[in-house]
mmCIF file of C-alpha atoms in Angstrom:
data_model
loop_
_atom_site.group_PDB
_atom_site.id
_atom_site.type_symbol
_atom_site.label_atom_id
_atom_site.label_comp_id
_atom_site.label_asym_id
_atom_site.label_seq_id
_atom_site.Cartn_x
_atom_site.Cartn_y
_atom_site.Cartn_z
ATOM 1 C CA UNK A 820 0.000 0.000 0.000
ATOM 2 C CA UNK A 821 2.389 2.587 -1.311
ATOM 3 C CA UNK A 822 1.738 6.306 -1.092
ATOM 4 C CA UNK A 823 0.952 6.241 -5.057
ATOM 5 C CA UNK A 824 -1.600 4.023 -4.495
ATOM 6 C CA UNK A 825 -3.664 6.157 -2.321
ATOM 7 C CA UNK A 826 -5.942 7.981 -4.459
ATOM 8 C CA UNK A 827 -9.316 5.955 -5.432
ATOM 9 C CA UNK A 828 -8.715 3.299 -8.408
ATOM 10 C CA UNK A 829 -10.741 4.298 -11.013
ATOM 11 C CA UNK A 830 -11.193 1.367 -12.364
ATOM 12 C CA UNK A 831 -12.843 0.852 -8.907
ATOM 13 C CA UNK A 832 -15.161 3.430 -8.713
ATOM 14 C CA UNK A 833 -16.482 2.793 -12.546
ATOM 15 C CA UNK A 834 -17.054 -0.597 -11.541
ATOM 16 C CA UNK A 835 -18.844 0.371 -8.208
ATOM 17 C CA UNK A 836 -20.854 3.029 -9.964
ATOM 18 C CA UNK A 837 -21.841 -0.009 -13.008
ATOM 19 C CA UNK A 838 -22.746 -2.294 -9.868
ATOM 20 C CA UNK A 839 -25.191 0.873 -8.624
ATOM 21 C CA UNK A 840 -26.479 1.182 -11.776
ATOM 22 C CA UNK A 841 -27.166 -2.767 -12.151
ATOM 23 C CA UNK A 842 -28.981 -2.972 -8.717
ATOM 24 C CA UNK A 843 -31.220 0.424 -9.650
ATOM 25 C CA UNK A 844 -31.749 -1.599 -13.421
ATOM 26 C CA UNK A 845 -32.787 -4.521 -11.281
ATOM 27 C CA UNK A 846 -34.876 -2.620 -8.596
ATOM 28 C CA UNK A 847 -36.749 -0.302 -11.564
ATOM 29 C CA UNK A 848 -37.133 -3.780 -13.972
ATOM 30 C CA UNK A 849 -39.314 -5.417 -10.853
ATOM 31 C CA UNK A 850 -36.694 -8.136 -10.594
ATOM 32 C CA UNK A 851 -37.408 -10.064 -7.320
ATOM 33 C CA UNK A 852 -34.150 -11.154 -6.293
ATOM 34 C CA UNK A 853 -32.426 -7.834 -5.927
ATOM 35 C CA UNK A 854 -33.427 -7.198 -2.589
ATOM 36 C CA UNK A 855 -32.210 -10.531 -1.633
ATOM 37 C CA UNK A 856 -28.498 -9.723 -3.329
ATOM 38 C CA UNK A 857 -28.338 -6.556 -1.530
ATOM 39 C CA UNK A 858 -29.321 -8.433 1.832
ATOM 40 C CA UNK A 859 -26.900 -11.316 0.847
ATOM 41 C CA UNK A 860 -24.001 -8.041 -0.023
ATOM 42 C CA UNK A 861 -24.509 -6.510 3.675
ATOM 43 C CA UNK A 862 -23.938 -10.085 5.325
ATOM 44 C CA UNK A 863 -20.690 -10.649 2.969
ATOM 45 C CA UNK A 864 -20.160 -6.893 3.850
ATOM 46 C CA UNK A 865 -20.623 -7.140 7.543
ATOM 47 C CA UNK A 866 -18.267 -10.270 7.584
ATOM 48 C CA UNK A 867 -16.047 -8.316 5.469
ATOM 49 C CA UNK A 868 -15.271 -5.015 7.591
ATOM 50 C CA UNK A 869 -13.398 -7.181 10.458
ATOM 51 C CA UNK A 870 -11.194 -8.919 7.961
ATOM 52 C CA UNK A 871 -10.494 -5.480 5.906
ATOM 53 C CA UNK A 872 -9.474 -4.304 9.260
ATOM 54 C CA UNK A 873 -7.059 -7.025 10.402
ATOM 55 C CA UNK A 874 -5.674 -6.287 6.911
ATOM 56 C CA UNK A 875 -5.143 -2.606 7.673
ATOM 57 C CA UNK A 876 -3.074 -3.681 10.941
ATOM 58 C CA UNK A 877 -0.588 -6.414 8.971
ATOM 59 C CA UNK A 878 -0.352 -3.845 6.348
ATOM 60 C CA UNK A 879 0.448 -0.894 8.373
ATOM 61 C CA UNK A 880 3.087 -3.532 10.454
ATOM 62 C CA UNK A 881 4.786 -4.635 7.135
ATOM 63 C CA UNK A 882 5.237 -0.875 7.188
ATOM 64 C CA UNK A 883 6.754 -0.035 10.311
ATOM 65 C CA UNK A 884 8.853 -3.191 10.776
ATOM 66 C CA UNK A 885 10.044 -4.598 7.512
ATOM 67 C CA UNK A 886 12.761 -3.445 5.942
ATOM 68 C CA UNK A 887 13.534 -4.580 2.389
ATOM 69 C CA UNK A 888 16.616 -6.209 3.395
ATOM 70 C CA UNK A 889 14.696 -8.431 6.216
ATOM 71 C CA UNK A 890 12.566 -8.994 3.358
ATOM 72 C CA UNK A 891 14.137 -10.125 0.430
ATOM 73 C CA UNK A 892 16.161 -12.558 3.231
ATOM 74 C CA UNK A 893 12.867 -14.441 4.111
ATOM 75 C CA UNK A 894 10.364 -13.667 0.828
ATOM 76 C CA UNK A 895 12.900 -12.530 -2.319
ATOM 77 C CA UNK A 896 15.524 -13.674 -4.017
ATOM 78 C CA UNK A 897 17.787 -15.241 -1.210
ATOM 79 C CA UNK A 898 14.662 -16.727 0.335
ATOM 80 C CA UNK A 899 15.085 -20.501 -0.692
ATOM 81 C CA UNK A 900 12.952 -23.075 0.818
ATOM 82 C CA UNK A 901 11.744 -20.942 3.874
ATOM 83 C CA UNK A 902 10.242 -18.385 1.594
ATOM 84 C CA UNK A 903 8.188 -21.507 -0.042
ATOM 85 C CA UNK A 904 7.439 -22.391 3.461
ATOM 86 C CA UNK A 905 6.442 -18.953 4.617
ATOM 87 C CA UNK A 906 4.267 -18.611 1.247
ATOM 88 C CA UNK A 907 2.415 -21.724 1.626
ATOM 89 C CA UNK A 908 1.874 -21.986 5.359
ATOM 90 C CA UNK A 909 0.589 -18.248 5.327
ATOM 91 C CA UNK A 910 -1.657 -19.426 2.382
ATOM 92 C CA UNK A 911 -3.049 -22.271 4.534
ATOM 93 C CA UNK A 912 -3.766 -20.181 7.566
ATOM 94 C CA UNK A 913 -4.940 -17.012 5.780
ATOM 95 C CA UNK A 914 -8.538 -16.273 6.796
ATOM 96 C CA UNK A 915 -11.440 -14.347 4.317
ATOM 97 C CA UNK A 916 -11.953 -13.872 0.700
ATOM 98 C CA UNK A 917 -9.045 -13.936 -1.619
ATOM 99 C CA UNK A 918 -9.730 -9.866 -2.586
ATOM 100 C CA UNK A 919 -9.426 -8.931 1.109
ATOM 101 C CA UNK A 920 -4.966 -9.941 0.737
ATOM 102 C CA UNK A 921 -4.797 -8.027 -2.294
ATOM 103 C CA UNK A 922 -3.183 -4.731 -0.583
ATOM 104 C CA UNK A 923 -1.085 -6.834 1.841
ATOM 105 C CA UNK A 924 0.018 -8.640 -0.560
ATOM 106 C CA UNK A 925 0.806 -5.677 -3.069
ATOM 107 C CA UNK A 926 2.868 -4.192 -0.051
ATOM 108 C CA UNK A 927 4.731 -6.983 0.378
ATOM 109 C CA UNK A 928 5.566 -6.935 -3.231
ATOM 110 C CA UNK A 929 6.329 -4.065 -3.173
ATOM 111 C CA UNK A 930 9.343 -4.942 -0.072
ATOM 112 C CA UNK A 931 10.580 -7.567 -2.800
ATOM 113 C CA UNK A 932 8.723 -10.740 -2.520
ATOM 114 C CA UNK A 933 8.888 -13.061 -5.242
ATOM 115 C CA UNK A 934 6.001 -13.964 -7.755
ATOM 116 C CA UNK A 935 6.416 -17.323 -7.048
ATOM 117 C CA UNK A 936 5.661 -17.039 -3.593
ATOM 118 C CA UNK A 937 2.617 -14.942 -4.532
ATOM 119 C CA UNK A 938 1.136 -17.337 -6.629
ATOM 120 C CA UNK A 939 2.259 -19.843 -4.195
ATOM 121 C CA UNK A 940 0.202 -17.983 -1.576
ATOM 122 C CA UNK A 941 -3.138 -17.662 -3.354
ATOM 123 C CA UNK A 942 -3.108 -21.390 -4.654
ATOM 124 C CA UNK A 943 -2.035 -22.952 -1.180
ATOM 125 C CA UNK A 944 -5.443 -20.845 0.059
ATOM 126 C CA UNK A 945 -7.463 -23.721 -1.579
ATOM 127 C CA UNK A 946 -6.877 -25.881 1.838
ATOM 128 C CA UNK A 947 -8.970 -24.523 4.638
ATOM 129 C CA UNK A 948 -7.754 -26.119 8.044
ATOM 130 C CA UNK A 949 -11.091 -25.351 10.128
ATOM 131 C CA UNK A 950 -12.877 -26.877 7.039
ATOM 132 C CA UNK A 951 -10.930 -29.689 6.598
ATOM 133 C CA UNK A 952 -13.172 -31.729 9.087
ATOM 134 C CA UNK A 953 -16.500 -30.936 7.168
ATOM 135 C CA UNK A 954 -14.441 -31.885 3.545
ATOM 136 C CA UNK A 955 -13.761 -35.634 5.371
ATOM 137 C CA UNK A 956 -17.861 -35.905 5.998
ATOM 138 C CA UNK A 957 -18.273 -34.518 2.313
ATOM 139 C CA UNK A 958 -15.917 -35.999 0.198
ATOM 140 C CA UNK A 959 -13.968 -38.924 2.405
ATOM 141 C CA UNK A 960 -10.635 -38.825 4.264
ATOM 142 C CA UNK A 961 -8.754 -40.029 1.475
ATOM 143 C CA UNK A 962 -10.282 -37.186 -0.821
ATOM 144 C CA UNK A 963 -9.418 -34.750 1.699
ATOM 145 C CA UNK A 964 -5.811 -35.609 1.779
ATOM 146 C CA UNK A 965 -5.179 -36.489 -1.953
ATOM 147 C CA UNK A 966 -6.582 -33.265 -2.533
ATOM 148 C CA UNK A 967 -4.772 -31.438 0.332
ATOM 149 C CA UNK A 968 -1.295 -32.654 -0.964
ATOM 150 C CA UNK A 969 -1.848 -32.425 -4.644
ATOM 151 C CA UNK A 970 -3.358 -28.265 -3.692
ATOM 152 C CA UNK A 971 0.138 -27.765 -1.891
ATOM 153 C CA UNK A 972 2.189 -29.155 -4.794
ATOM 154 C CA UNK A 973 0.362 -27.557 -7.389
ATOM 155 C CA UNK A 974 0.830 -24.152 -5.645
ATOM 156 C CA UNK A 975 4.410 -25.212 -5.077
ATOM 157 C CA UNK A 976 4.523 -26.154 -8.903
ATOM 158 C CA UNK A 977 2.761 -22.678 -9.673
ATOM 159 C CA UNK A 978 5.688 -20.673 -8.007
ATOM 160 C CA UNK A 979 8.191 -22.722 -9.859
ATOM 161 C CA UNK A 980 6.979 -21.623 -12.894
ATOM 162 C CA UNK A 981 6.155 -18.252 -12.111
ATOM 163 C CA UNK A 982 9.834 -17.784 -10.983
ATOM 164 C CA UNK A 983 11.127 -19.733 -13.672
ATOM 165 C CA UNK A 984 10.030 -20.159 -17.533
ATOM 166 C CA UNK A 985 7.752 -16.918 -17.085
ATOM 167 C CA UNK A 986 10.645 -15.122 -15.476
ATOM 168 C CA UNK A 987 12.874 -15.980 -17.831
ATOM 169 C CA UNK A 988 10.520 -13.827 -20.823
ATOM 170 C CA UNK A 989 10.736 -10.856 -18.675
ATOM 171 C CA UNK A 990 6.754 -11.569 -18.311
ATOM 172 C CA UNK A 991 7.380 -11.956 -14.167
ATOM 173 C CA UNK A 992 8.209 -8.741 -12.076
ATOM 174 C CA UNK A 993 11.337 -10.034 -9.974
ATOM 175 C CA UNK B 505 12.735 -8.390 11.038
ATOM 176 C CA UNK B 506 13.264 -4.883 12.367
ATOM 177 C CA UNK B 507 13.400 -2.181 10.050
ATOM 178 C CA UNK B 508 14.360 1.518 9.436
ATOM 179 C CA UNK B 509 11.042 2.686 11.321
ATOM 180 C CA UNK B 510 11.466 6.408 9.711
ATOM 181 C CA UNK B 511 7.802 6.676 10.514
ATOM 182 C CA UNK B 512 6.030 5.618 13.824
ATOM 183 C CA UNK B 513 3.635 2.799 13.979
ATOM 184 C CA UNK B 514 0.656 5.419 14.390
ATOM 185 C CA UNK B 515 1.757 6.572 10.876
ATOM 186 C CA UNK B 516 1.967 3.333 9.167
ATOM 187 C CA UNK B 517 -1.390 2.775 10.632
ATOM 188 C CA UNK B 518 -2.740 5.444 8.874
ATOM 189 C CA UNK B 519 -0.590 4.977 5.427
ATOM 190 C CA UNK B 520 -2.517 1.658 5.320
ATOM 191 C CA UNK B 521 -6.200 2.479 6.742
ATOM 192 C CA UNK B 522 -5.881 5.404 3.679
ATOM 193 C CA UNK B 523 -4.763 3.022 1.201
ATOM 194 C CA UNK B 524 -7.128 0.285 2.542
ATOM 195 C CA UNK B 525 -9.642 3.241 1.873
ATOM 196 C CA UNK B 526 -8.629 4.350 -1.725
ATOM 197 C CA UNK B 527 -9.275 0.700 -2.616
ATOM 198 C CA UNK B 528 -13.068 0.756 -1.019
ATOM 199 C CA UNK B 529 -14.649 1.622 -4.017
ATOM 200 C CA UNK B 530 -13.541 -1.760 -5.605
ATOM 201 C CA UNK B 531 -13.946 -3.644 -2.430
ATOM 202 C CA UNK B 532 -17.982 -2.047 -2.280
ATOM 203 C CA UNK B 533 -18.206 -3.032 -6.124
ATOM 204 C CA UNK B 534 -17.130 -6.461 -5.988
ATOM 205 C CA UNK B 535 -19.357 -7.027 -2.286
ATOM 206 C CA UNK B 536 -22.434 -5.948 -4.495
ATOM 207 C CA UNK B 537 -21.354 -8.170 -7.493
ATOM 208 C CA UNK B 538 -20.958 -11.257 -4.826
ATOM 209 C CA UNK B 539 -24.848 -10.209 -3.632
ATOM 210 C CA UNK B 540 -25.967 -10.503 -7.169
ATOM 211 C CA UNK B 541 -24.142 -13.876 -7.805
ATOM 212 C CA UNK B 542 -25.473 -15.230 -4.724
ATOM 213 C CA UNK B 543 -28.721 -14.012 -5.473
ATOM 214 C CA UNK B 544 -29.379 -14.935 -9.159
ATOM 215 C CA UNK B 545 -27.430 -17.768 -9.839
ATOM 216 C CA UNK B 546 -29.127 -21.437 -8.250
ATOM 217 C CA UNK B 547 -27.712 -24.549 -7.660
ATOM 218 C CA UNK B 548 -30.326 -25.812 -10.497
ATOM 219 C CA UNK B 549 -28.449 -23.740 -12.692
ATOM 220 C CA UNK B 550 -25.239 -25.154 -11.648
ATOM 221 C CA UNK B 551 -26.531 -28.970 -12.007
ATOM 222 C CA UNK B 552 -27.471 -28.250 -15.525
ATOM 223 C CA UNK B 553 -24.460 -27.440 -17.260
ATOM 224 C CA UNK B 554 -23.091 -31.262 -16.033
ATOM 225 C CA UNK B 555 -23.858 -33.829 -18.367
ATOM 226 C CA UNK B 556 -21.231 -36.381 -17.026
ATOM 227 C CA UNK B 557 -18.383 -36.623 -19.426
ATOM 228 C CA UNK B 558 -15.556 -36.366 -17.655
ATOM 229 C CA UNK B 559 -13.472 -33.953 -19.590
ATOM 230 C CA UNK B 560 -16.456 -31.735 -20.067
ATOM 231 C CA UNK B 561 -17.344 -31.692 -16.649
ATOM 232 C CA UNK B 562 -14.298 -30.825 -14.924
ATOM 233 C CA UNK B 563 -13.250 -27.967 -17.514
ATOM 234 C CA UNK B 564 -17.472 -26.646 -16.877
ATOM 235 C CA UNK B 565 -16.663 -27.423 -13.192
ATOM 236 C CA UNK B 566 -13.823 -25.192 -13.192
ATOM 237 C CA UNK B 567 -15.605 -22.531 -15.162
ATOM 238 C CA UNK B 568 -18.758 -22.812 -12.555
ATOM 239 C CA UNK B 569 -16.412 -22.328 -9.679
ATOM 240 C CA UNK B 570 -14.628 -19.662 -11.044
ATOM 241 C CA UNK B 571 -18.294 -17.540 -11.533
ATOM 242 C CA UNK B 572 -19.662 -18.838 -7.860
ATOM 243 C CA UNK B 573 -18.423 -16.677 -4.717
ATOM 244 C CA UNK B 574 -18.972 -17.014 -1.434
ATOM 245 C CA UNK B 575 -17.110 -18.466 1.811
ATOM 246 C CA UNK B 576 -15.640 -21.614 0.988
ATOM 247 C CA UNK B 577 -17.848 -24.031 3.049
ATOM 248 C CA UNK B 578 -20.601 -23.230 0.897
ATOM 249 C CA UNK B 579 -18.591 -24.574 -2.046
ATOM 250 C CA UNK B 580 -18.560 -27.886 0.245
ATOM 251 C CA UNK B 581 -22.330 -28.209 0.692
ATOM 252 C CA UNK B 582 -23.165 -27.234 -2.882
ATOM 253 C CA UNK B 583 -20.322 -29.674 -4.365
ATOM 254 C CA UNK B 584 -21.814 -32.651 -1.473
ATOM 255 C CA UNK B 585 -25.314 -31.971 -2.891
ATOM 256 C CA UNK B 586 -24.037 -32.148 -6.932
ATOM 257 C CA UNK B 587 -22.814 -34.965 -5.942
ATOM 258 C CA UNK B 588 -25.987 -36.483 -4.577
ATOM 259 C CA UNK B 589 -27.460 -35.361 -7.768
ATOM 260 C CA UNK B 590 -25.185 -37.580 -9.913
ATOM 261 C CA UNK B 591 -22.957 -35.049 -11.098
ATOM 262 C CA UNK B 592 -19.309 -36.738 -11.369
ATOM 263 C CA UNK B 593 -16.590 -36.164 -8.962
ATOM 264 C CA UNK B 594 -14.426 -34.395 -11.624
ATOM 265 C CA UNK B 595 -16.672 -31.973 -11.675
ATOM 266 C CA UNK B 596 -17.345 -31.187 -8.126
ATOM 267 C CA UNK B 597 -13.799 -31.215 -7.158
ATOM 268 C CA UNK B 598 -12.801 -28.773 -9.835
ATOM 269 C CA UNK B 599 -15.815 -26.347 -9.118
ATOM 270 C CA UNK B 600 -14.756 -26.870 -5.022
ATOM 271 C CA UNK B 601 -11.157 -26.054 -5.717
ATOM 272 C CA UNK B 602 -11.835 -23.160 -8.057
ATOM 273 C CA UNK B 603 -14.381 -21.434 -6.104
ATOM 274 C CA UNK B 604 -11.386 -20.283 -3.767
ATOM 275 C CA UNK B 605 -8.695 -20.319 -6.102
ATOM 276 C CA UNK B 606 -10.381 -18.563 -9.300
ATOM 277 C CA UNK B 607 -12.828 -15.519 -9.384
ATOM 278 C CA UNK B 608 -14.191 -13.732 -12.439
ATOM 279 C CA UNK B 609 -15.646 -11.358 -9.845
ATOM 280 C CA UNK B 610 -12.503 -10.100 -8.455
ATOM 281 C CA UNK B 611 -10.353 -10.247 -11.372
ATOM 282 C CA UNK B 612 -10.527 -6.264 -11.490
ATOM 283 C CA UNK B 613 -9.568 -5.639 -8.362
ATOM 284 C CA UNK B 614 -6.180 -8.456 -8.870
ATOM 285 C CA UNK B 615 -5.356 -6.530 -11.743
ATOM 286 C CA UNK B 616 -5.904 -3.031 -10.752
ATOM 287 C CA UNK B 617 -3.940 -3.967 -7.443
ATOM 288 C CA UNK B 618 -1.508 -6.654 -8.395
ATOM 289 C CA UNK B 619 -0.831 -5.667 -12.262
ATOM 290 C CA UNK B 620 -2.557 -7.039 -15.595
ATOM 291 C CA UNK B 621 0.267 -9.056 -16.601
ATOM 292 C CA UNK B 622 0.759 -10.621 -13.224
ATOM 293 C CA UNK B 623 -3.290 -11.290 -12.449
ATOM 294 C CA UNK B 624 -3.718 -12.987 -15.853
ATOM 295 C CA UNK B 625 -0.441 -14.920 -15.572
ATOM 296 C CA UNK B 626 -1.534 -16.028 -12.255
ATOM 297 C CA UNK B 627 -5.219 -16.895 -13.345
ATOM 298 C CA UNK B 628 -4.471 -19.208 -15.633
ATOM 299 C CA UNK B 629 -2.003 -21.323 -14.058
ATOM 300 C CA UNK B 630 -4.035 -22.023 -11.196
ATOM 301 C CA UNK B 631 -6.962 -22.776 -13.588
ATOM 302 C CA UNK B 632 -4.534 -25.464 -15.591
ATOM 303 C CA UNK B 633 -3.533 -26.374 -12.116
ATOM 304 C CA UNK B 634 -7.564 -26.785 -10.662
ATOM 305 C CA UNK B 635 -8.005 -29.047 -13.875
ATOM 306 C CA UNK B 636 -4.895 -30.804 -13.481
ATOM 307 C CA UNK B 637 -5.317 -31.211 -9.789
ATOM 308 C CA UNK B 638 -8.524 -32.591 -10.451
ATOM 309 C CA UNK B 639 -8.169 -35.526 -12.714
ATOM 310 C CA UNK B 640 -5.297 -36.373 -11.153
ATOM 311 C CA UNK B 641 -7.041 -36.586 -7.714
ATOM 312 C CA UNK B 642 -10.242 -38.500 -9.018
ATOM 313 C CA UNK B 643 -7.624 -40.795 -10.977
ATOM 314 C CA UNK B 644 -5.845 -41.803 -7.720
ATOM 315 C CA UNK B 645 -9.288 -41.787 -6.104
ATOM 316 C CA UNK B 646 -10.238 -44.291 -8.723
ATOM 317 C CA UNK B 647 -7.333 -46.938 -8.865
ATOM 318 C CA UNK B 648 -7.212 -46.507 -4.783
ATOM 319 C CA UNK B 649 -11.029 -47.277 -3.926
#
């Protein structure tokens, strides 16, 4: 969350203003579910607010007691296979919707980290711990931890290639 | 992993509520696309694009999960109950991995915050991956059971 980025994305508030305009389209056409989706966006909204604001805190801390140098040592270049760890045990245990880690995640991009850990991040978020219980009555233990293992290498694999072949083309900001 | 601290905490705090707050209007837009979704798009909807070929299914299963939001245990009840419904197990565990892996819905807000080139980059190898993941998971599944 640089300084740059502090002024409202635009691309924000059109997309805000085409979602107001959708909802009024809805509302004026007689549709009968909108009143439902706007019920259904305060819930996500109301569980929303005290993730955004955890987010504020780890962002404002990346801030105050990172240094790029401490950075790039566990999360860039140098990191190794404690950046991987870091990446996809952070994925695992990362709570909320995907969108709500956008800005910490930008900031910590920002510090240095790799890609590969990024992508590595967002894929190993596919294994919920707390849910992991309710995926066994679902789906079956062995499911659960085929699936489990196969989500950790793939994100694993993900980084590889993001620091790697894509790298390589100049296509991957390093 | 101590740094410079050239600004007090206080500070940071407020660097990141204001850029936590110049990203609100996205945040707001993508909440009221999640109400719509939620609202407008059934689990009838979702059993009918199945029609149990495996190939088809996971790549539509992927797709489907990619559209759906919501918190990720809802992913599990709505993939237990396609399942009930005879919809294959290629399916369901592509649409339950790419519900919280993949979203059209916040796409925007990826690239706007995280850069075009990297968001699309990123997008698709994790959908390759959700459809690799998949067969390879109901394969094992398969030859296991």
């Amino acid at each position: 969350m640089s300084g740059t980025q502090r002024r409202p994305h635009w691309m924000g508030v059109r997309l805000l203003a085409l979602v107001i305009l959708l909802y009024l389209g809805l509302a004026l056409s007689g549709s009968p579910g909108v009143l439902s989706a706007l019920h259904k966006a305060l819930g996500v909204l109301e569980t929303l607010l005290p993730i955004l604001a955890v987010v504020v805190i780890i962002s404002g801390a990346i801030n105050y007691f990172l240094n790029p140098k401490a950075l790039a040592k566990h999360l860039g270049e140098e990191s190794g296979i404690r950046g991987w760890m870091i990446a996809l045990g952070a994925g695992v245990l990362s709570h909320g919707p995907m969108y709500a880690w956008y800005p910490v995640i930008a900031e910590l991009r920002r510090h240095g980290m790799r890609d590969g850990l990024v992508a590595a991040f967002f894929y190993a978020r596919a294994i919920k711990v707390p849910l992991l219980p309710m995926m066994v009555a679902y789906f079956g233990l062995d499911f659960t931890v085929l699936l489990t293992l196969l989500t950790l290498l793939a994100a694993w694999g993900q980084g590889l290639i993001m620091d790697g072949p894509l790298a390589r083309r100049g296509a991957v900001r390093r | 992993m101590s740094g410079e601290k050239s600004v007090s905490f206080p500070k940071s705090l407020k660097q990141a509520g204001l850029s936590m707050l110049s990203m609100m209007p996205m945040i707001l837009a993508i909440v009221g696309l999640v109400g719509l979704f939620q609202s407008y798009i059934t689990q009838q909807m979702l059993v009918s694009v199945f029609d149990g070929n495996a190939v088809h299914d996971t790549l539509v299963g992927t797709l489907a999960g990619m559209v759906a939001v919501g918190q990720a245990i809802v992913s599990y009840i709505l993939g237990g109950e396609l399942l009930e419904q005879g919809v294959s197990l290629y399916a369901v565990t592509a649409f339950v991995l790419a519900w919280v892996t993949l979203g059209v819905v916040q796409l925007p807000m990826e690239a706007s915050v995280l850069g075009v080139g990297f968001t699309w980059r990123r997008n698709l190898l994790a959908f390759l991956s959700t459809i690799l993941v998949s067969v390879v998971t109901v394969r094992v599944l398969e030859l296991w059971r």
